[in-house]
PDB file of C-alpha atoms in Angstrom:
ATOM      1  CA  UNK A   3      -6.725  -0.354   8.610  1.00 41.00           C
ATOM      2  CA  UNK A   4      -6.289   2.296   2.002  1.00 38.00           C
ATOM      3  CA  UNK A   5     -10.751   4.295   2.540  1.00 38.00           C
ATOM      4  CA  UNK A   6      -9.999   9.427  -7.451  1.00 37.00           C
ATOM      5  CA  UNK A   7     -10.782   6.794 -10.084  1.00 37.00           C
ATOM      6  CA  UNK A   8     -10.372   6.793  -6.119  1.00 38.00           C
ATOM      7  CA  UNK A   9      -6.672   6.962  -5.078  1.00 37.00           C
ATOM      8  CA  UNK A  10      -5.943   3.382  -3.682  1.00 42.00           C
ATOM      9  CA  UNK A  11      -5.249   3.357  -0.074  1.00 49.00           C
ATOM     10  CA  UNK A  12      -2.667   0.354  -0.599  1.00 39.00           C
ATOM     11  CA  UNK A  13      -0.113  -0.125  -3.172  1.00 38.00           C
ATOM     12  CA  UNK A  14      -0.801  -0.728  -6.622  1.00 37.00           C
ATOM     13  CA  UNK A  15      -2.836  -3.514  -8.339  1.00 39.00           C
ATOM     14  CA  UNK A  16      -1.195  -6.363 -10.611  1.00 41.00           C
ATOM     15  CA  UNK A  17      -3.094  -6.229 -13.388  1.00 41.00           C
ATOM     16  CA  UNK A  18      -1.648  -8.993 -15.441  1.00 40.00           C
ATOM     17  CA  UNK A  19      -4.561 -10.931 -16.150  1.00 40.00           C
ATOM     18  CA  UNK A  20      -8.276  -9.888 -16.585  1.00 40.00           C
ATOM     19  CA  UNK A  21     -10.721 -11.294 -14.315  1.00 41.00           C
ATOM     20  CA  UNK A  22     -12.593 -12.791 -16.862  1.00 43.00           C
ATOM     21  CA  UNK A  23      -9.991 -15.570 -16.932  1.00 44.00           C
ATOM     22  CA  UNK A  24     -11.493 -16.396 -13.518  1.00 44.00           C
ATOM     23  CA  UNK A  25     -15.164 -15.978 -14.469  1.00 43.00           C
ATOM     24  CA  UNK A  26     -14.465 -18.143 -17.523  1.00 45.00           C
ATOM     25  CA  UNK A  27     -12.989 -21.099 -15.264  1.00 42.00           C
ATOM     26  CA  UNK A  28     -15.359 -21.118 -12.855  1.00 39.00           C
ATOM     27  CA  UNK A  29     -18.306 -21.219 -15.273  1.00 42.00           C
ATOM     28  CA  UNK A  30     -16.355 -24.453 -16.990  1.00 41.00           C
ATOM     29  CA  UNK A  31     -15.880 -25.906 -13.732  1.00 41.00           C
ATOM     30  CA  UNK A  32     -19.318 -25.053 -12.112  1.00 39.00           C
ATOM     31  CA  UNK A  33     -18.066 -25.004  -8.920  1.00 40.00           C
ATOM     32  CA  UNK A  34     -19.237 -21.649  -7.389  1.00 39.00           C
ATOM     33  CA  UNK A  35     -22.650 -19.610  -7.919  1.00 41.00           C
ATOM     34  CA  UNK A  36     -20.840 -16.472  -6.900  1.00 45.00           C
ATOM     35  CA  UNK A  37     -19.296 -14.253  -9.072  1.00 49.00           C
ATOM     36  CA  UNK A  38     -15.608 -15.391  -9.686  1.00 73.00           C
ATOM     37  CA  UNK A  39     -14.024 -12.329  -8.938  1.00 82.00           C
ATOM     38  CA  UNK A  40     -16.091 -11.977  -5.434  1.00 89.00           C
ATOM     39  CA  UNK A  41     -15.553 -15.767  -5.070  1.00 94.00           C
ATOM     40  CA  UNK A  42     -11.628 -15.069  -5.155  1.00 96.00           C
ATOM     41  CA  UNK A  43     -12.012 -12.063  -2.856  1.00 96.00           C
ATOM     42  CA  UNK A  44     -14.460 -14.028  -0.215  1.00 96.00           C
ATOM     43  CA  UNK A  45     -11.943 -16.865  -0.331  1.00 98.00           C
ATOM     44  CA  UNK A  46      -8.986 -14.514   0.337  1.00 98.00           C
ATOM     45  CA  UNK A  47     -10.745 -12.567   3.079  1.00 98.00           C
ATOM     46  CA  UNK A  48     -11.501 -15.902   4.901  1.00 98.00           C
ATOM     47  CA  UNK A  49      -8.265 -17.164   4.618  1.00 98.00           C
ATOM     48  CA  UNK A  50      -6.431 -13.483   5.946  1.00 98.00           C
ATOM     49  CA  UNK A  51      -8.959 -13.235   8.691  1.00 97.00           C
ATOM     50  CA  UNK A  52      -7.899 -16.731  10.067  1.00 97.00           C
ATOM     51  CA  UNK A  53      -4.178 -16.681   9.209  1.00 97.00           C
ATOM     52  CA  UNK A  54      -2.841 -13.155   8.328  1.00 96.00           C
ATOM     53  CA  UNK A  55      -0.752 -12.103   5.344  1.00 94.00           C
ATOM     54  CA  UNK A  56       2.146 -13.959   6.172  1.00 94.00           C
ATOM     55  CA  UNK A  57       0.467 -17.571   7.226  1.00 96.00           C
ATOM     56  CA  UNK A  58      -2.172 -17.405   4.740  1.00 98.00           C
ATOM     57  CA  UNK A  59      -2.125 -20.257   2.052  1.00 98.00           C
ATOM     58  CA  UNK A  60      -2.699 -19.360  -1.756  1.00 98.00           C
ATOM     59  CA  UNK A  61      -3.926 -23.034  -2.282  1.00 98.00           C
ATOM     60  CA  UNK A  62      -6.339 -22.690   0.157  1.00 98.00           C
ATOM     61  CA  UNK A  63      -7.878 -19.513  -1.337  1.00 98.00           C
ATOM     62  CA  UNK A  64      -7.883 -21.426  -4.901  1.00 97.00           C
ATOM     63  CA  UNK A  65      -9.701 -24.163  -3.419  1.00 97.00           C
ATOM     64  CA  UNK A  66     -12.196 -22.149  -1.338  1.00 97.00           C
ATOM     65  CA  UNK A  67     -12.803 -19.872  -4.684  1.00 97.00           C
ATOM     66  CA  UNK A  68     -13.316 -22.752  -6.834  1.00 95.00           C
ATOM     67  CA  UNK A  69     -10.151 -21.777  -9.333  1.00 95.00           C
ATOM     68  CA  UNK A  70      -7.192 -23.356 -10.050  1.00 95.00           C
ATOM     69  CA  UNK A  71      -3.938 -22.458  -8.721  1.00 95.00           C
ATOM     70  CA  UNK A  72      -2.489 -21.483 -11.913  1.00 94.00           C
ATOM     71  CA  UNK A  73      -5.792 -19.321 -12.719  1.00 94.00           C
ATOM     72  CA  UNK A  74      -5.281 -17.686  -9.368  1.00 96.00           C
ATOM     73  CA  UNK A  75      -1.482 -16.955  -9.765  1.00 95.00           C
ATOM     74  CA  UNK A  76      -1.983 -15.781 -13.324  1.00 94.00           C
ATOM     75  CA  UNK A  77      -4.199 -13.050 -11.660  1.00 93.00           C
ATOM     76  CA  UNK A  78      -2.360 -12.670  -8.621  1.00 95.00           C
ATOM     77  CA  UNK A  79       1.088 -13.722  -9.099  1.00 96.00           C
ATOM     78  CA  UNK A  80       2.266 -13.296  -5.524  1.00 96.00           C
ATOM     79  CA  UNK A  81      -0.009 -13.700  -2.162  1.00 96.00           C
ATOM     80  CA  UNK A  82       1.172 -10.202  -1.284  1.00 93.00           C
ATOM     81  CA  UNK A  83      -0.638  -8.937  -4.755  1.00 94.00           C
ATOM     82  CA  UNK A  84      -3.972 -10.554  -3.687  1.00 96.00           C
ATOM     83  CA  UNK A  85      -3.427  -9.323  -0.036  1.00 94.00           C
ATOM     84  CA  UNK A  86      -2.690  -5.490  -1.469  1.00 90.00           C
ATOM     85  CA  UNK A  87      -6.136  -6.141  -3.895  1.00 93.00           C
ATOM     86  CA  UNK A  88      -8.509  -6.927  -0.818  1.00 94.00           C
ATOM     87  CA  UNK A  89      -7.216  -4.131   1.251  1.00 90.00           C
ATOM     88  CA  UNK A  90      -7.587  -1.785  -1.682  1.00 89.00           C
ATOM     89  CA  UNK A  91     -11.337  -2.964  -1.775  1.00 92.00           C
ATOM     90  CA  UNK A  92     -12.126  -3.258   1.997  1.00 92.00           C
ATOM     91  CA  UNK A  93     -10.595   0.515   2.050  1.00 89.00           C
ATOM     92  CA  UNK A  94     -12.559   1.698  -0.854  1.00 90.00           C
ATOM     93  CA  UNK A  95     -15.765   0.696   0.742  1.00 93.00           C
ATOM     94  CA  UNK A  96     -14.689   2.366   4.220  1.00 93.00           C
ATOM     95  CA  UNK A  97     -13.885   5.408   2.190  1.00 90.00           C
ATOM     96  CA  UNK A  98     -17.212   5.330   0.779  1.00 92.00           C
ATOM     97  CA  UNK A  99     -18.805   5.280   3.847  1.00 94.00           C
ATOM     98  CA  UNK A 100     -16.947   8.295   4.956  1.00 91.00           C
ATOM     99  CA  UNK A 101     -17.726  10.391   2.070  1.00 89.00           C
ATOM    100  CA  UNK A 102     -21.518   9.381   3.144  1.00 90.00           C
ATOM    101  CA  UNK A 103     -20.804  10.446   6.684  1.00 91.00           C
ATOM    102  CA  UNK A 104     -19.214  13.833   5.609  1.00 88.00           C
ATOM    103  CA  UNK A 105     -21.849  14.773   3.164  1.00 85.00           C
ATOM    104  CA  UNK A 106     -23.904  17.648   4.567  1.00 87.00           C
ATOM    105  CA  UNK A 107     -21.646  18.567   7.227  1.00 91.00           C
ATOM    106  CA  UNK A 108     -19.409  21.472   7.883  1.00 93.00           C
ATOM    107  CA  UNK A 109     -15.671  20.923   7.909  1.00 92.00           C
ATOM    108  CA  UNK A 110     -15.541  20.477  11.590  1.00 95.00           C
ATOM    109  CA  UNK A 111     -18.802  18.158  11.832  1.00 95.00           C
ATOM    110  CA  UNK A 112     -16.924  16.229   8.635  1.00 93.00           C
ATOM    111  CA  UNK A 113     -13.791  15.494  10.749  1.00 95.00           C
ATOM    112  CA  UNK A 114     -15.721  14.255  13.896  1.00 97.00           C
ATOM    113  CA  UNK A 115     -18.295  12.085  11.980  1.00 95.00           C
ATOM    114  CA  UNK A 116     -15.399  10.585   9.622  1.00 94.00           C
ATOM    115  CA  UNK A 117     -13.062  10.204  12.401  1.00 97.00           C
ATOM    116  CA  UNK A 118     -15.660   8.128  14.797  1.00 97.00           C
ATOM    117  CA  UNK A 119     -16.989   6.179  11.954  1.00 97.00           C
ATOM    118  CA  UNK A 120     -13.707   5.110  10.739  1.00 95.00           C
ATOM    119  CA  UNK A 121     -12.459   4.088  14.078  1.00 97.00           C
ATOM    120  CA  UNK A 122     -15.781   2.035  14.479  1.00 97.00           C
ATOM    121  CA  UNK A 123     -15.621   0.284  10.960  1.00 96.00           C
ATOM    122  CA  UNK A 124     -11.959  -0.541  11.609  1.00 95.00           C
ATOM    123  CA  UNK A 125     -12.092  -1.886  14.864  1.00 95.00           C
ATOM    124  CA  UNK A 126     -15.201  -4.143  13.981  1.00 96.00           C
ATOM    125  CA  UNK A 127     -13.758  -5.380  10.929  1.00 96.00           C
ATOM    126  CA  UNK A 128     -12.410  -9.145  11.466  1.00 96.00           C
ATOM    127  CA  UNK A 129      -9.714  -8.969   8.899  1.00 96.00           C
ATOM    128  CA  UNK A 130      -8.343  -5.772  10.143  1.00 94.00           C
ATOM    129  CA  UNK A 131      -8.508  -7.196  13.768  1.00 95.00           C
ATOM    130  CA  UNK A 132      -6.077 -10.158  12.457  1.00 96.00           C
ATOM    131  CA  UNK A 133      -3.709  -7.473  10.663  1.00 94.00           C
ATOM    132  CA  UNK A 134      -3.605  -5.106  13.720  1.00 94.00           C
ATOM    133  CA  UNK A 135      -3.004  -8.065  16.241  1.00 93.00           C
ATOM    134  CA  UNK A 136      -0.566 -10.249  14.362  1.00 93.00           C
ATOM    135  CA  UNK A 137       1.349  -7.937  11.811  1.00 92.00           C
ATOM    136  CA  UNK A 138       0.694  -4.219  12.797  1.00 89.00           C
ATOM    137  CA  UNK A 139       3.490  -3.178  10.294  1.00 84.00           C
ATOM    138  CA  UNK A 140       1.128  -3.613   7.501  1.00 86.00           C
ATOM    139  CA  UNK A 141      -1.682  -1.230   8.773  1.00 82.00           C
ATOM    140  CA  UNK A 142      -1.498   1.417   6.161  1.00 65.00           C
ATOM    141  CA  UNK A 143       1.852   0.019   4.858  1.00 59.00           C
ATOM    142  CA  UNK A 144       3.555   1.356   8.207  1.00 53.00           C
ATOM    143  CA  UNK A 145       7.221   0.341   7.981  1.00 51.00           C
ATOM    144  CA  UNK A 146       6.972  -1.384   4.712  1.00 53.00           C
ATOM    145  CA  UNK A 147       8.404  -0.340   1.368  1.00 52.00           C
ATOM    146  CA  UNK A 148       5.195   0.446   0.011  1.00 58.00           C
ATOM    147  CA  UNK A 149       3.986   2.605   3.150  1.00 61.00           C
ATOM    148  CA  UNK A 150       4.774   5.945   1.410  1.00 74.00           C
ATOM    149  CA  UNK A 151       2.560   5.070  -1.419  1.00 81.00           C
ATOM    150  CA  UNK A 152      -0.385   3.809   1.110  1.00 83.00           C
ATOM    151  CA  UNK A 153      -0.171   6.769   3.332  1.00 88.00           C
ATOM    152  CA  UNK A 154      -0.300   9.240   0.231  1.00 89.00           C
ATOM    153  CA  UNK A 155      -3.277   7.417  -1.285  1.00 89.00           C
ATOM    154  CA  UNK A 156      -5.169   7.267   1.905  1.00 89.00           C
ATOM    155  CA  UNK A 157      -4.515  10.729   2.571  1.00 93.00           C
ATOM    156  CA  UNK A 158      -5.856  11.915  -0.699  1.00 93.00           C
ATOM    157  CA  UNK A 159      -9.125  10.207  -0.243  1.00 90.00           C
ATOM    158  CA  UNK A 160      -9.575  11.756   3.060  1.00 91.00           C
ATOM    159  CA  UNK A 161      -8.700  14.940   1.592  1.00 92.00           C
ATOM    160  CA  UNK A 162     -11.361  14.336  -1.256  1.00 89.00           C
ATOM    161  CA  UNK A 163     -14.069  13.663   1.705  1.00 85.00           C
ATOM    162  CA  UNK A 164     -13.133  16.757   3.380  1.00 88.00           C
ATOM    163  CA  UNK A 165     -13.232  19.182   0.563  1.00 87.00           C
ATOM    164  CA  UNK A 166     -16.793  17.761  -0.119  1.00 83.00           C
ATOM    165  CA  UNK A 167     -17.682  19.167   3.418  1.00 85.00           C
ATOM    166  CA  UNK A 168     -16.642  22.644   2.284  1.00 81.00           C
ATOM    167  CA  UNK A 169     -13.493  23.519   3.604  1.00 88.00           C
ATOM    168  CA  UNK A 170     -11.879  26.823   2.870  1.00 91.00           C
ATOM    169  CA  UNK A 171      -8.377  25.793   3.658  1.00 94.00           C
ATOM    170  CA  UNK A 172      -5.881  25.893   0.802  1.00 96.00           C
ATOM    171  CA  UNK A 173      -5.300  22.446  -0.878  1.00 95.00           C
ATOM    172  CA  UNK A 174      -1.793  22.049   0.914  1.00 96.00           C
ATOM    173  CA  UNK A 175      -3.288  22.575   4.324  1.00 97.00           C
ATOM    174  CA  UNK A 176      -6.227  20.145   3.491  1.00 96.00           C
ATOM    175  CA  UNK A 177      -3.689  17.484   2.608  1.00 96.00           C
ATOM    176  CA  UNK A 178      -1.623  18.119   5.788  1.00 97.00           C
ATOM    177  CA  UNK A 179      -4.179  17.675   7.939  1.00 97.00           C
ATOM    178  CA  UNK A 180      -5.627  14.766   6.006  1.00 95.00           C
ATOM    179  CA  UNK A 181      -2.142  12.906   6.236  1.00 95.00           C
ATOM    180  CA  UNK A 182      -1.999  13.717  10.095  1.00 96.00           C
ATOM    181  CA  UNK A 183      -5.294  11.974  10.266  1.00 95.00           C
ATOM    182  CA  UNK A 184      -3.997   9.267   8.385  1.00 93.00           C
ATOM    183  CA  UNK A 185      -1.290   8.886  10.558  1.00 92.00           C
ATOM    184  CA  UNK A 186      -2.934   9.369  13.565  1.00 95.00           C
ATOM    185  CA  UNK A 187      -5.465   6.282  12.698  1.00 94.00           C
ATOM    186  CA  UNK A 188      -2.707   4.162  12.015  1.00 91.00           C
ATOM    187  CA  UNK A 189      -0.696   4.770  15.379  1.00 92.00           C
ATOM    188  CA  UNK A 190      -3.860   4.349  17.504  1.00 95.00           C
ATOM    189  CA  UNK A 191      -4.703   1.136  15.727  1.00 94.00           C
ATOM    190  CA  UNK A 192      -1.266  -0.416  16.262  1.00 91.00           C
ATOM    191  CA  UNK A 193      -0.602   1.152  19.854  1.00 91.00           C
ATOM    192  CA  UNK A 194      -3.572   1.277  22.054  1.00 89.00           C
ATOM    193  CA  UNK A 195      -1.725   2.238  25.082  1.00 90.00           C
ATOM    194  CA  UNK A 196      -2.787   5.908  25.631  1.00 90.00           C
ATOM    195  CA  UNK A 197      -5.914   7.952  27.119  1.00 95.00           C
ATOM    196  CA  UNK A 198      -8.289   6.954  24.091  1.00 97.00           C
ATOM    197  CA  UNK A 199     -10.092   3.949  24.071  1.00 97.00           C
ATOM    198  CA  UNK A 200     -10.572   3.341  20.664  1.00 97.00           C
ATOM    199  CA  UNK A 201     -13.592   0.962  21.128  1.00 96.00           C
ATOM    200  CA  UNK A 202     -15.438   3.302  23.030  1.00 97.00           C
ATOM    201  CA  UNK A 203     -17.611   5.356  20.348  1.00 98.00           C
ATOM    202  CA  UNK A 204     -18.467   8.164  22.500  1.00 98.00           C
ATOM    203  CA  UNK A 205     -14.957   8.560  23.792  1.00 98.00           C
ATOM    204  CA  UNK A 206     -13.842   8.654  20.339  1.00 98.00           C
ATOM    205  CA  UNK A 207     -16.303  11.288  19.363  1.00 98.00           C
ATOM    206  CA  UNK A 208     -15.512  13.268  22.120  1.00 98.00           C
ATOM    207  CA  UNK A 209     -11.808  12.854  21.398  1.00 98.00           C
ATOM    208  CA  UNK A 210     -12.577  14.231  17.665  1.00 98.00           C
ATOM    209  CA  UNK A 211     -14.596  16.993  18.918  1.00 98.00           C
ATOM    210  CA  UNK A 212     -11.811  18.141  21.199  1.00 98.00           C
ATOM    211  CA  UNK A 213      -8.746  17.846  19.790  1.00 98.00           C
ATOM    212  CA  UNK A 214      -9.533  17.306  15.958  1.00 98.00           C
ATOM    213  CA  UNK A 215     -12.260  19.465  14.671  1.00 97.00           C
ATOM    214  CA  UNK A 216     -10.128  22.622  15.353  1.00 96.00           C
ATOM    215  CA  UNK A 217      -7.480  21.276  12.645  1.00 96.00           C
ATOM    216  CA  UNK A 218      -9.811  22.416  10.085  1.00 95.00           C
ATOM    217  CA  UNK A 219     -11.752  25.358   8.824  1.00 92.00           C
TER     218      UNK A 219
END
């Protein structure tokens, strides 16, 4: 499974209606105690975890979130827009954790820690698991019209984490390495036939130390 006003790890948001409209409706109906924006994302996460993106139902999301179908569609005109927004939020959480992991590391240590943590976070994420199993082409936008933007944004976030670790490489080289890492993660997640068991944290760390750390300086 993106994790600038951080660069987004998926395609752009669809900011047609402020989230305040969701707040106002939820407050009026009194149907949810959670913040409305969070309630919508929580409902969407549950629906996408259970059914994937294509089979998910917007009406079910609206009911679970406690908002009307009209309000939900005003904020997210399509199911794809809501999915992108949710994945962006999930990616930013992951990249936030990667930034913490990279803090205080040298460049090679940052690669090892971030790659190991990223693989663990993604493989343990239920939403990512559903998408990888049923709609692998959606991982990092692979093979989709928005894929180029997704890879650029994810690469920019990785590059930011690497720069914080004190790499001395030129910016162009940092971006190139970051893109390689993003594409590698996408490939490992969607095709697990190979020498690396991505669910084995020890093996993932050894792989990063042996093959990836030498890519940066």
